[in-house]
Short mmCIF file of N, CA, C and O in Angstrom, two decimals:
data_model
loop_
_atom_site.label_atom_id
_atom_site.label_comp_id
_atom_site.label_asym_id
_atom_site.label_seq_id
_atom_site.Cartn_x
_atom_site.Cartn_y
_atom_site.Cartn_z
N MET A 1 -35.46 -65.65 -16.69
CA MET A 1 -35.31 -66.70 -15.71
C MET A 1 -36.26 -66.42 -14.55
O MET A 1 -36.41 -65.29 -14.15
N SER A 2 -36.85 -67.43 -14.05
CA SER A 2 -37.82 -67.26 -12.98
C SER A 2 -37.12 -67.24 -11.63
O SER A 2 -35.96 -67.57 -11.51
N LYS A 3 -37.88 -66.88 -10.59
CA LYS A 3 -37.30 -66.85 -9.25
C LYS A 3 -36.92 -68.24 -8.77
O LYS A 3 -36.12 -68.38 -7.87
N ASN A 4 -37.51 -69.29 -9.35
CA ASN A 4 -37.14 -70.66 -9.01
C ASN A 4 -36.14 -71.24 -9.99
O ASN A 4 -35.94 -72.44 -10.03
N ASN A 5 -35.54 -70.40 -10.80
CA ASN A 5 -34.50 -70.80 -11.74
C ASN A 5 -34.94 -71.83 -12.77
O ASN A 5 -34.17 -72.72 -13.13
N LEU A 6 -36.18 -71.76 -13.20
CA LEU A 6 -36.63 -72.63 -14.28
C LEU A 6 -35.93 -72.20 -15.57
O LEU A 6 -35.88 -71.01 -15.89
N LYS A 7 -35.41 -73.16 -16.27
CA LYS A 7 -34.76 -72.88 -17.55
C LYS A 7 -35.82 -72.75 -18.64
O LYS A 7 -36.93 -73.25 -18.48
N HIS A 8 -35.47 -72.11 -19.73
CA HIS A 8 -36.46 -71.84 -20.78
C HIS A 8 -37.07 -73.13 -21.34
O HIS A 8 -38.25 -73.18 -21.64
N TYR A 9 -36.31 -74.19 -21.45
CA TYR A 9 -36.87 -75.44 -21.96
C TYR A 9 -37.76 -76.12 -20.93
O TYR A 9 -38.69 -76.85 -21.29
N GLN A 10 -37.53 -75.87 -19.64
CA GLN A 10 -38.43 -76.39 -18.61
C GLN A 10 -39.75 -75.63 -18.62
O GLN A 10 -40.82 -76.23 -18.47
N VAL A 11 -39.67 -74.32 -18.82
CA VAL A 11 -40.89 -73.51 -18.96
C VAL A 11 -41.69 -74.01 -20.16
O VAL A 11 -42.91 -74.15 -20.10
N PHE A 12 -41.01 -74.32 -21.26
CA PHE A 12 -41.65 -74.82 -22.47
C PHE A 12 -42.48 -76.08 -22.15
O PHE A 12 -43.64 -76.18 -22.54
N VAL A 13 -41.88 -77.03 -21.42
CA VAL A 13 -42.59 -78.27 -21.06
C VAL A 13 -43.78 -77.96 -20.16
O VAL A 13 -44.88 -78.50 -20.36
N LEU A 14 -43.59 -77.10 -19.18
CA LEU A 14 -44.70 -76.73 -18.29
C LEU A 14 -45.83 -76.06 -19.07
O LEU A 14 -47.01 -76.30 -18.80
N GLN A 15 -45.48 -75.23 -20.04
CA GLN A 15 -46.51 -74.58 -20.85
C GLN A 15 -47.28 -75.61 -21.66
O GLN A 15 -48.51 -75.52 -21.77
N LEU A 16 -46.61 -76.61 -22.20
CA LEU A 16 -47.32 -77.68 -22.90
C LEU A 16 -48.26 -78.41 -21.95
O LEU A 16 -49.42 -78.66 -22.28
N MET A 17 -47.77 -78.72 -20.77
CA MET A 17 -48.57 -79.47 -19.80
C MET A 17 -49.78 -78.68 -19.30
O MET A 17 -50.77 -79.26 -18.90
N ALA A 18 -49.68 -77.36 -19.32
CA ALA A 18 -50.77 -76.52 -18.82
C ALA A 18 -51.89 -76.32 -19.83
O ALA A 18 -52.96 -75.81 -19.48
N GLN A 19 -51.67 -76.74 -21.08
CA GLN A 19 -52.67 -76.52 -22.11
C GLN A 19 -53.89 -77.42 -21.92
O GLN A 19 -53.75 -78.58 -21.51
N PRO A 20 -55.07 -76.91 -22.24
CA PRO A 20 -56.26 -77.77 -22.21
C PRO A 20 -56.07 -78.96 -23.17
O PRO A 20 -55.41 -78.83 -24.21
N ALA A 21 -56.64 -80.09 -22.81
CA ALA A 21 -56.50 -81.29 -23.63
C ALA A 21 -56.93 -81.04 -25.08
O ALA A 21 -56.25 -81.46 -26.02
N GLU A 22 -58.05 -80.37 -25.26
CA GLU A 22 -58.54 -80.11 -26.62
C GLU A 22 -57.53 -79.30 -27.43
O GLU A 22 -57.36 -79.53 -28.62
N THR A 23 -56.87 -78.36 -26.78
CA THR A 23 -55.87 -77.55 -27.48
C THR A 23 -54.74 -78.43 -27.97
O THR A 23 -54.31 -78.31 -29.13
N LEU A 24 -54.24 -79.31 -27.12
CA LEU A 24 -53.15 -80.19 -27.52
C LEU A 24 -53.58 -81.15 -28.63
O LEU A 24 -52.87 -81.34 -29.61
N ILE A 25 -54.75 -81.75 -28.47
CA ILE A 25 -55.23 -82.75 -29.42
C ILE A 25 -55.52 -82.13 -30.79
O ILE A 25 -55.22 -82.71 -31.82
N ASN A 26 -56.08 -80.93 -30.79
CA ASN A 26 -56.48 -80.30 -32.05
C ASN A 26 -55.41 -79.41 -32.67
O ASN A 26 -55.62 -78.84 -33.72
N ASP A 27 -54.27 -79.30 -32.01
CA ASP A 27 -53.18 -78.48 -32.51
C ASP A 27 -52.50 -79.21 -33.67
O ASP A 27 -51.83 -80.21 -33.48
N GLY A 28 -52.67 -78.70 -34.86
CA GLY A 28 -52.13 -79.33 -36.06
C GLY A 28 -50.62 -79.34 -36.14
O GLY A 28 -50.05 -79.96 -37.02
N ARG A 29 -49.95 -78.68 -35.18
CA ARG A 29 -48.49 -78.64 -35.22
C ARG A 29 -47.86 -79.94 -34.70
O ARG A 29 -46.68 -80.19 -34.94
N TRP A 30 -48.62 -80.76 -33.99
CA TRP A 30 -48.10 -82.05 -33.54
C TRP A 30 -48.10 -82.99 -34.73
O TRP A 30 -49.14 -83.19 -35.36
N ASN A 31 -46.99 -83.60 -35.04
CA ASN A 31 -46.95 -84.54 -36.16
C ASN A 31 -46.70 -85.95 -35.64
O ASN A 31 -45.97 -86.73 -36.25
N ILE A 32 -47.31 -86.27 -34.50
CA ILE A 32 -47.17 -87.59 -33.89
C ILE A 32 -48.54 -88.09 -33.45
O ILE A 32 -49.48 -87.32 -33.33
N ASP A 33 -48.61 -89.38 -33.18
CA ASP A 33 -49.87 -89.99 -32.75
C ASP A 33 -50.01 -90.07 -31.24
O ASP A 33 -51.10 -90.28 -30.74
N ASP A 34 -48.91 -89.95 -30.51
CA ASP A 34 -48.94 -90.16 -29.07
C ASP A 34 -48.42 -88.91 -28.35
O ASP A 34 -47.28 -88.86 -27.91
N ILE A 35 -49.28 -87.89 -28.23
CA ILE A 35 -48.90 -86.63 -27.58
C ILE A 35 -48.52 -86.85 -26.12
O ILE A 35 -47.51 -86.30 -25.66
N PRO A 36 -49.26 -87.66 -25.34
CA PRO A 36 -48.86 -87.86 -23.95
C PRO A 36 -47.42 -88.39 -23.81
O PRO A 36 -46.67 -87.93 -22.96
N LEU A 37 -47.05 -89.34 -24.66
CA LEU A 37 -45.70 -89.88 -24.58
C LEU A 37 -44.66 -88.81 -24.91
O LEU A 37 -43.62 -88.72 -24.24
N ALA A 38 -44.93 -87.97 -25.88
CA ALA A 38 -44.00 -86.89 -26.23
C ALA A 38 -43.83 -85.92 -25.07
O ALA A 38 -42.71 -85.48 -24.76
N ILE A 39 -44.92 -85.62 -24.39
CA ILE A 39 -44.85 -84.71 -23.24
C ILE A 39 -44.04 -85.35 -22.11
O ILE A 39 -43.20 -84.71 -21.48
N ILE A 40 -44.27 -86.63 -21.86
CA ILE A 40 -43.54 -87.33 -20.81
C ILE A 40 -42.05 -87.40 -21.14
O ILE A 40 -41.20 -87.16 -20.28
N GLN A 41 -41.72 -87.70 -22.38
CA GLN A 41 -40.31 -87.75 -22.76
C GLN A 41 -39.66 -86.38 -22.62
O GLN A 41 -38.51 -86.27 -22.19
N SER A 42 -40.39 -85.33 -22.96
CA SER A 42 -39.88 -83.97 -22.80
C SER A 42 -39.65 -83.68 -21.32
O SER A 42 -38.65 -83.06 -20.94
N TRP A 43 -40.59 -84.11 -20.47
CA TRP A 43 -40.46 -83.93 -19.03
C TRP A 43 -39.19 -84.61 -18.52
O TRP A 43 -38.40 -84.03 -17.78
N MET A 44 -39.00 -85.86 -18.91
CA MET A 44 -37.85 -86.62 -18.45
C MET A 44 -36.55 -85.95 -18.87
O MET A 44 -35.59 -85.92 -18.11
N THR A 45 -36.51 -85.40 -20.05
CA THR A 45 -35.32 -84.70 -20.55
C THR A 45 -35.08 -83.42 -19.77
O THR A 45 -33.94 -83.11 -19.41
N ALA A 46 -36.13 -82.67 -19.51
CA ALA A 46 -35.98 -81.33 -18.92
C ALA A 46 -35.85 -81.34 -17.40
O ALA A 46 -35.20 -80.46 -16.84
N PHE A 47 -36.46 -82.30 -16.73
CA PHE A 47 -36.55 -82.24 -15.27
C PHE A 47 -35.87 -83.38 -14.53
O PHE A 47 -35.89 -83.41 -13.30
N THR A 48 -35.31 -84.35 -15.24
CA THR A 48 -34.70 -85.48 -14.55
C THR A 48 -33.30 -85.75 -15.07
O THR A 48 -32.89 -85.23 -16.09
N GLU A 49 -32.61 -86.58 -14.32
CA GLU A 49 -31.27 -87.01 -14.71
C GLU A 49 -31.29 -88.53 -14.79
O GLU A 49 -31.79 -89.20 -13.88
N MET A 50 -30.75 -89.07 -15.89
CA MET A 50 -30.73 -90.52 -16.04
C MET A 50 -29.55 -91.09 -15.26
O MET A 50 -28.44 -90.60 -15.36
N GLU A 51 -29.87 -92.11 -14.50
CA GLU A 51 -28.84 -92.77 -13.70
C GLU A 51 -28.41 -94.07 -14.37
O GLU A 51 -29.05 -94.53 -15.30
N THR A 52 -27.35 -94.66 -13.86
CA THR A 52 -26.92 -95.96 -14.34
C THR A 52 -28.06 -96.95 -14.20
O THR A 52 -28.74 -96.98 -13.18
N GLY A 53 -28.29 -97.74 -15.20
CA GLY A 53 -29.37 -98.71 -15.17
C GLY A 53 -30.66 -98.18 -15.76
O GLY A 53 -31.65 -98.88 -15.82
N GLY A 54 -30.66 -96.93 -16.22
CA GLY A 54 -31.83 -96.39 -16.91
C GLY A 54 -32.89 -95.77 -16.02
O GLY A 54 -33.93 -95.38 -16.52
N SER A 55 -32.66 -95.66 -14.73
CA SER A 55 -33.67 -95.00 -13.89
C SER A 55 -33.44 -93.50 -13.92
O SER A 55 -32.35 -93.02 -14.22
N TYR A 56 -34.48 -92.76 -13.63
CA TYR A 56 -34.45 -91.30 -13.69
C TYR A 56 -34.68 -90.72 -12.31
O TYR A 56 -35.53 -91.20 -11.56
N THR A 57 -33.93 -89.67 -11.99
CA THR A 57 -34.08 -88.99 -10.72
C THR A 57 -34.44 -87.53 -10.99
O THR A 57 -33.81 -86.89 -11.84
N LEU A 58 -35.43 -87.03 -10.28
CA LEU A 58 -35.81 -85.63 -10.42
C LEU A 58 -34.66 -84.75 -9.99
O LEU A 58 -34.05 -84.97 -8.95
N LEU A 59 -34.33 -83.75 -10.81
CA LEU A 59 -33.30 -82.79 -10.44
C LEU A 59 -33.74 -82.05 -9.19
O LEU A 59 -34.93 -81.92 -8.91
N LEU A 60 -32.79 -81.54 -8.43
CA LEU A 60 -33.09 -80.89 -7.15
C LEU A 60 -33.42 -79.41 -7.32
O LEU A 60 -33.06 -78.79 -8.30
N GLY A 61 -34.12 -78.87 -6.33
CA GLY A 61 -34.33 -77.44 -6.26
C GLY A 61 -35.60 -76.91 -6.90
O GLY A 61 -35.74 -75.71 -7.08
N PHE A 62 -36.54 -77.78 -7.20
CA PHE A 62 -37.78 -77.33 -7.83
C PHE A 62 -38.88 -77.12 -6.80
O PHE A 62 -38.89 -77.75 -5.74
N PRO A 63 -39.86 -76.27 -7.15
CA PRO A 63 -40.99 -76.06 -6.25
C PRO A 63 -41.89 -77.30 -6.17
O PRO A 63 -41.78 -78.22 -6.99
N GLU A 64 -42.78 -77.28 -5.22
CA GLU A 64 -43.67 -78.41 -4.94
C GLU A 64 -44.47 -78.87 -6.17
O GLU A 64 -44.69 -80.05 -6.35
N GLU A 65 -44.89 -77.95 -7.01
CA GLU A 65 -45.69 -78.32 -8.19
C GLU A 65 -44.92 -79.27 -9.10
O GLU A 65 -45.48 -80.22 -9.64
N VAL A 66 -43.63 -79.02 -9.28
CA VAL A 66 -42.80 -79.88 -10.12
C VAL A 66 -42.68 -81.27 -9.49
O VAL A 66 -42.79 -82.29 -10.16
N ILE A 67 -42.49 -81.31 -8.19
CA ILE A 67 -42.38 -82.58 -7.47
C ILE A 67 -43.68 -83.38 -7.61
O ILE A 67 -43.66 -84.58 -7.87
N GLU A 68 -44.82 -82.70 -7.51
CA GLU A 68 -46.12 -83.38 -7.63
C GLU A 68 -46.35 -83.89 -9.05
O GLU A 68 -46.87 -84.99 -9.24
N ILE A 69 -45.99 -83.10 -10.06
CA ILE A 69 -46.12 -83.57 -11.45
C ILE A 69 -45.26 -84.81 -11.65
O ILE A 69 -45.70 -85.81 -12.24
N ASP A 70 -44.04 -84.79 -11.15
CA ASP A 70 -43.14 -85.92 -11.29
C ASP A 70 -43.74 -87.17 -10.63
O ASP A 70 -43.71 -88.26 -11.21
N LYS A 71 -44.31 -87.02 -9.45
CA LYS A 71 -44.94 -88.16 -8.76
C LYS A 71 -46.09 -88.72 -9.59
O LYS A 71 -46.25 -89.95 -9.70
N LEU A 72 -46.91 -87.84 -10.16
CA LEU A 72 -48.04 -88.31 -10.98
C LEU A 72 -47.55 -89.08 -12.20
O LEU A 72 -48.09 -90.14 -12.54
N LEU A 73 -46.56 -88.55 -12.87
CA LEU A 73 -46.03 -89.24 -14.06
C LEU A 73 -45.41 -90.58 -13.68
O LEU A 73 -45.64 -91.58 -14.36
N ARG A 74 -44.66 -90.61 -12.62
CA ARG A 74 -44.02 -91.86 -12.19
C ARG A 74 -45.05 -92.91 -11.76
O ARG A 74 -44.79 -94.11 -11.85
N SER A 75 -46.20 -92.46 -11.30
CA SER A 75 -47.23 -93.41 -10.89
C SER A 75 -47.76 -94.20 -12.09
O SER A 75 -48.37 -95.24 -11.91
N ARG A 76 -47.53 -93.71 -13.29
CA ARG A 76 -48.02 -94.38 -14.49
C ARG A 76 -46.90 -94.95 -15.37
O ARG A 76 -47.12 -95.31 -16.51
N ILE A 77 -45.69 -95.02 -14.86
CA ILE A 77 -44.57 -95.54 -15.66
C ILE A 77 -44.23 -96.95 -15.19
O ILE A 77 -44.09 -97.20 -14.00
N ASP A 78 -44.11 -97.85 -16.14
CA ASP A 78 -43.73 -99.23 -15.84
C ASP A 78 -42.28 -99.45 -16.23
O ASP A 78 -41.89 -99.19 -17.37
N ASP A 79 -41.48 -99.94 -15.33
CA ASP A 79 -40.09 -100.31 -15.61
C ASP A 79 -39.30 -99.20 -16.29
O ASP A 79 -38.48 -99.45 -17.16
N GLY A 80 -39.57 -97.96 -15.94
CA GLY A 80 -38.83 -96.84 -16.49
C GLY A 80 -39.25 -96.42 -17.88
O GLY A 80 -38.69 -95.50 -18.46
N THR A 81 -40.24 -97.09 -18.46
CA THR A 81 -40.70 -96.76 -19.80
C THR A 81 -42.11 -96.20 -19.73
O THR A 81 -43.01 -96.88 -19.23
N PRO A 82 -42.36 -94.99 -20.24
CA PRO A 82 -43.71 -94.45 -20.21
C PRO A 82 -44.68 -95.34 -21.00
O PRO A 82 -44.32 -95.90 -22.03
N LYS A 83 -45.88 -95.47 -20.48
CA LYS A 83 -46.91 -96.23 -21.19
C LYS A 83 -47.36 -95.47 -22.43
O LYS A 83 -47.24 -94.26 -22.49
N ASN A 84 -47.87 -96.18 -23.38
CA ASN A 84 -48.47 -95.54 -24.55
C ASN A 84 -49.91 -95.19 -24.20
O ASN A 84 -50.72 -96.07 -23.91
N TRP A 85 -50.21 -93.92 -24.19
CA TRP A 85 -51.56 -93.46 -23.94
C TRP A 85 -52.13 -92.92 -25.22
O TRP A 85 -51.43 -92.38 -26.06
N LYS A 86 -53.40 -93.05 -25.36
CA LYS A 86 -54.08 -92.44 -26.50
C LYS A 86 -54.23 -90.95 -26.21
O LYS A 86 -54.33 -90.54 -25.06
N ASN A 87 -54.27 -90.16 -27.26
CA ASN A 87 -54.43 -88.72 -27.09
C ASN A 87 -55.70 -88.38 -26.31
O ASN A 87 -55.73 -87.44 -25.54
N SER A 88 -56.74 -89.18 -26.50
CA SER A 88 -58.01 -88.90 -25.82
C SER A 88 -57.87 -88.98 -24.30
O SER A 88 -58.65 -88.38 -23.57
N GLU A 89 -56.86 -89.72 -23.81
CA GLU A 89 -56.67 -89.82 -22.37
C GLU A 89 -56.23 -88.50 -21.75
O GLU A 89 -56.35 -88.33 -20.54
N LEU A 90 -55.73 -87.58 -22.57
CA LEU A 90 -55.44 -86.24 -22.06
C LEU A 90 -56.72 -85.60 -21.53
O LEU A 90 -56.67 -84.78 -20.63
N LYS A 91 -57.86 -85.99 -22.11
CA LYS A 91 -59.16 -85.45 -21.67
C LYS A 91 -59.78 -86.28 -20.56
O LYS A 91 -60.42 -85.73 -19.68
N THR A 92 -59.60 -87.59 -20.60
CA THR A 92 -60.36 -88.46 -19.71
C THR A 92 -59.62 -88.92 -18.47
O THR A 92 -60.25 -89.29 -17.49
N GLU A 93 -58.30 -88.92 -18.50
CA GLU A 93 -57.51 -89.42 -17.37
C GLU A 93 -57.35 -88.32 -16.31
O GLU A 93 -56.79 -87.27 -16.59
N PRO A 94 -57.84 -88.55 -15.08
CA PRO A 94 -57.73 -87.53 -14.03
C PRO A 94 -56.29 -87.06 -13.77
O PRO A 94 -56.06 -85.92 -13.39
N MET A 95 -55.32 -87.95 -13.98
CA MET A 95 -53.94 -87.58 -13.76
C MET A 95 -53.55 -86.37 -14.62
O MET A 95 -52.87 -85.46 -14.15
N TRP A 96 -54.00 -86.34 -15.87
CA TRP A 96 -53.63 -85.23 -16.75
C TRP A 96 -54.28 -83.93 -16.30
O TRP A 96 -53.69 -82.86 -16.43
N ALA A 97 -55.48 -84.00 -15.75
CA ALA A 97 -56.12 -82.79 -15.22
C ALA A 97 -55.31 -82.24 -14.04
O ALA A 97 -55.12 -81.03 -13.92
N LYS A 98 -54.81 -83.13 -13.19
CA LYS A 98 -53.99 -82.70 -12.06
C LYS A 98 -52.68 -82.09 -12.55
O LYS A 98 -52.23 -81.07 -12.03
N ILE A 99 -52.08 -82.69 -13.55
CA ILE A 99 -50.84 -82.17 -14.12
C ILE A 99 -51.07 -80.79 -14.71
O ILE A 99 -50.29 -79.86 -14.48
N ARG A 100 -52.16 -80.62 -15.46
CA ARG A 100 -52.49 -79.30 -16.03
C ARG A 100 -52.62 -78.26 -14.93
O ARG A 100 -52.13 -77.13 -15.04
N ASN A 101 -53.28 -78.65 -13.85
CA ASN A 101 -53.49 -77.74 -12.72
C ASN A 101 -52.15 -77.34 -12.08
O ASN A 101 -51.91 -76.15 -11.84
N PHE A 102 -51.31 -78.31 -11.78
CA PHE A 102 -50.01 -78.01 -11.17
C PHE A 102 -49.15 -77.14 -12.09
O PHE A 102 -48.52 -76.18 -11.64
N ALA A 103 -49.10 -77.48 -13.38
CA ALA A 103 -48.27 -76.72 -14.32
C ALA A 103 -48.79 -75.29 -14.46
O ALA A 103 -48.01 -74.33 -14.41
N GLY A 104 -50.10 -75.13 -14.60
CA GLY A 104 -50.68 -73.79 -14.72
C GLY A 104 -50.47 -72.97 -13.47
O GLY A 104 -50.12 -71.78 -13.53
N LYS A 105 -50.63 -73.59 -12.31
CA LYS A 105 -50.44 -72.90 -11.03
C LYS A 105 -49.00 -72.40 -10.89
O LYS A 105 -48.76 -71.26 -10.48
N LEU A 106 -48.04 -73.25 -11.25
CA LEU A 106 -46.64 -72.85 -11.14
C LEU A 106 -46.31 -71.72 -12.10
O LEU A 106 -45.67 -70.74 -11.72
N LEU A 107 -46.77 -71.82 -13.34
CA LEU A 107 -46.50 -70.75 -14.31
C LEU A 107 -47.08 -69.43 -13.84
O LEU A 107 -46.42 -68.39 -13.90
N LEU A 108 -48.31 -69.46 -13.34
CA LEU A 108 -48.94 -68.23 -12.86
C LEU A 108 -48.21 -67.66 -11.65
O LEU A 108 -48.01 -66.45 -11.55
N SER A 109 -47.77 -68.53 -10.75
CA SER A 109 -47.05 -68.04 -9.57
C SER A 109 -45.70 -67.42 -9.94
O SER A 109 -45.20 -66.56 -9.24
N GLU A 110 -45.15 -67.87 -11.05
CA GLU A 110 -43.88 -67.33 -11.55
C GLU A 110 -44.09 -66.15 -12.50
O GLU A 110 -43.13 -65.63 -13.06
N GLU A 111 -45.37 -65.81 -12.72
CA GLU A 111 -45.73 -64.74 -13.66
C GLU A 111 -45.23 -65.03 -15.06
O GLU A 111 -44.77 -64.14 -15.79
N ILE A 112 -45.32 -66.30 -15.45
CA ILE A 112 -44.95 -66.75 -16.79
C ILE A 112 -46.24 -67.00 -17.55
O ILE A 112 -47.13 -67.69 -17.06
N PRO A 113 -46.37 -66.47 -18.77
CA PRO A 113 -47.59 -66.69 -19.55
C PRO A 113 -47.82 -68.18 -19.83
O PRO A 113 -46.86 -68.93 -20.05
N VAL A 114 -49.07 -68.58 -19.81
CA VAL A 114 -49.42 -69.96 -20.13
C VAL A 114 -49.66 -70.04 -21.64
O VAL A 114 -50.74 -70.35 -22.10
N ASP A 115 -48.61 -69.74 -22.39
CA ASP A 115 -48.68 -69.78 -23.84
C ASP A 115 -48.72 -71.21 -24.33
O ASP A 115 -48.34 -72.14 -23.61
N ASN A 116 -49.14 -71.38 -25.57
CA ASN A 116 -49.13 -72.69 -26.22
C ASN A 116 -47.93 -72.73 -27.16
O ASN A 116 -48.01 -72.27 -28.29
N PRO A 117 -46.79 -73.28 -26.70
CA PRO A 117 -45.60 -73.28 -27.55
C PRO A 117 -45.74 -74.24 -28.73
O PRO A 117 -46.53 -75.17 -28.69
N ASP A 118 -44.96 -73.98 -29.74
CA ASP A 118 -44.95 -74.84 -30.92
C ASP A 118 -44.11 -76.08 -30.61
O ASP A 118 -42.92 -75.97 -30.34
N PRO A 119 -44.72 -77.27 -30.63
CA PRO A 119 -43.98 -78.49 -30.30
C PRO A 119 -42.74 -78.69 -31.16
O PRO A 119 -41.76 -79.28 -30.71
N SER A 120 -42.75 -78.19 -32.38
CA SER A 120 -41.59 -78.40 -33.26
C SER A 120 -40.39 -77.56 -32.84
O SER A 120 -39.29 -77.77 -33.33
N ASP A 121 -40.57 -76.63 -31.90
CA ASP A 121 -39.46 -75.82 -31.40
C ASP A 121 -38.63 -76.54 -30.34
O ASP A 121 -37.59 -76.04 -29.93
N TRP A 122 -39.07 -77.71 -29.90
CA TRP A 122 -38.43 -78.39 -28.78
C TRP A 122 -36.92 -78.55 -28.98
O TRP A 122 -36.12 -78.18 -28.13
N TYR A 123 -36.51 -79.10 -30.11
CA TYR A 123 -35.07 -79.34 -30.31
C TYR A 123 -34.30 -78.06 -30.57
O TYR A 123 -33.10 -78.00 -30.37
N THR A 124 -35.00 -77.01 -30.97
CA THR A 124 -34.35 -75.73 -31.18
C THR A 124 -33.98 -75.10 -29.85
O THR A 124 -32.89 -74.53 -29.70
N ILE A 125 -34.85 -75.21 -28.86
CA ILE A 125 -34.59 -74.55 -27.56
C ILE A 125 -33.82 -75.44 -26.60
O ILE A 125 -33.24 -74.97 -25.64
N LEU A 126 -33.81 -76.75 -26.86
CA LEU A 126 -33.14 -77.69 -25.96
C LEU A 126 -31.63 -77.58 -26.11
O LEU A 126 -31.11 -77.62 -27.22
N PRO A 127 -30.90 -77.42 -25.01
CA PRO A 127 -29.44 -77.37 -25.11
C PRO A 127 -28.89 -78.63 -25.78
O PRO A 127 -29.41 -79.73 -25.58
N GLU A 128 -27.85 -78.46 -26.54
CA GLU A 128 -27.26 -79.56 -27.31
C GLU A 128 -26.93 -80.78 -26.43
O GLU A 128 -27.15 -81.92 -26.84
N GLU A 129 -26.44 -80.53 -25.22
CA GLU A 129 -26.05 -81.65 -24.36
C GLU A 129 -27.25 -82.50 -23.91
O GLU A 129 -27.07 -83.61 -23.41
N LEU A 130 -28.46 -82.01 -24.10
CA LEU A 130 -29.65 -82.78 -23.73
C LEU A 130 -30.31 -83.47 -24.92
O LEU A 130 -31.32 -84.16 -24.74
N HIS A 131 -29.78 -83.31 -26.10
CA HIS A 131 -30.38 -83.96 -27.29
C HIS A 131 -30.18 -85.46 -27.23
O HIS A 131 -29.32 -86.01 -26.70
#
């Protein structure tokens, strides 16, 4: 557990977000066409709470990097539903570069390795109540 009380599944999401775009796109372990949407859905599960009416609120007590990532993601969400982005936008969209920077900075400040986790492990590490 980190000094900011990041849970293991939150670290997992941050590690995914910190990966270079090419690593995510060329990683044969992803069996989906829309990696950005999968990352956003993982973020929403790990870092937010769903309210009545389908809106999401960032959980409290996170460092500034988490708040900034959340702001960036919300800036691209329409009506509570993440947009469908092409995988190539992980490379070309400035927002993703900022997210990579914030996620990597937070992991390093917490002395957590910026490993490339296996996306298929997500449901294994996610607590049952969040499935």
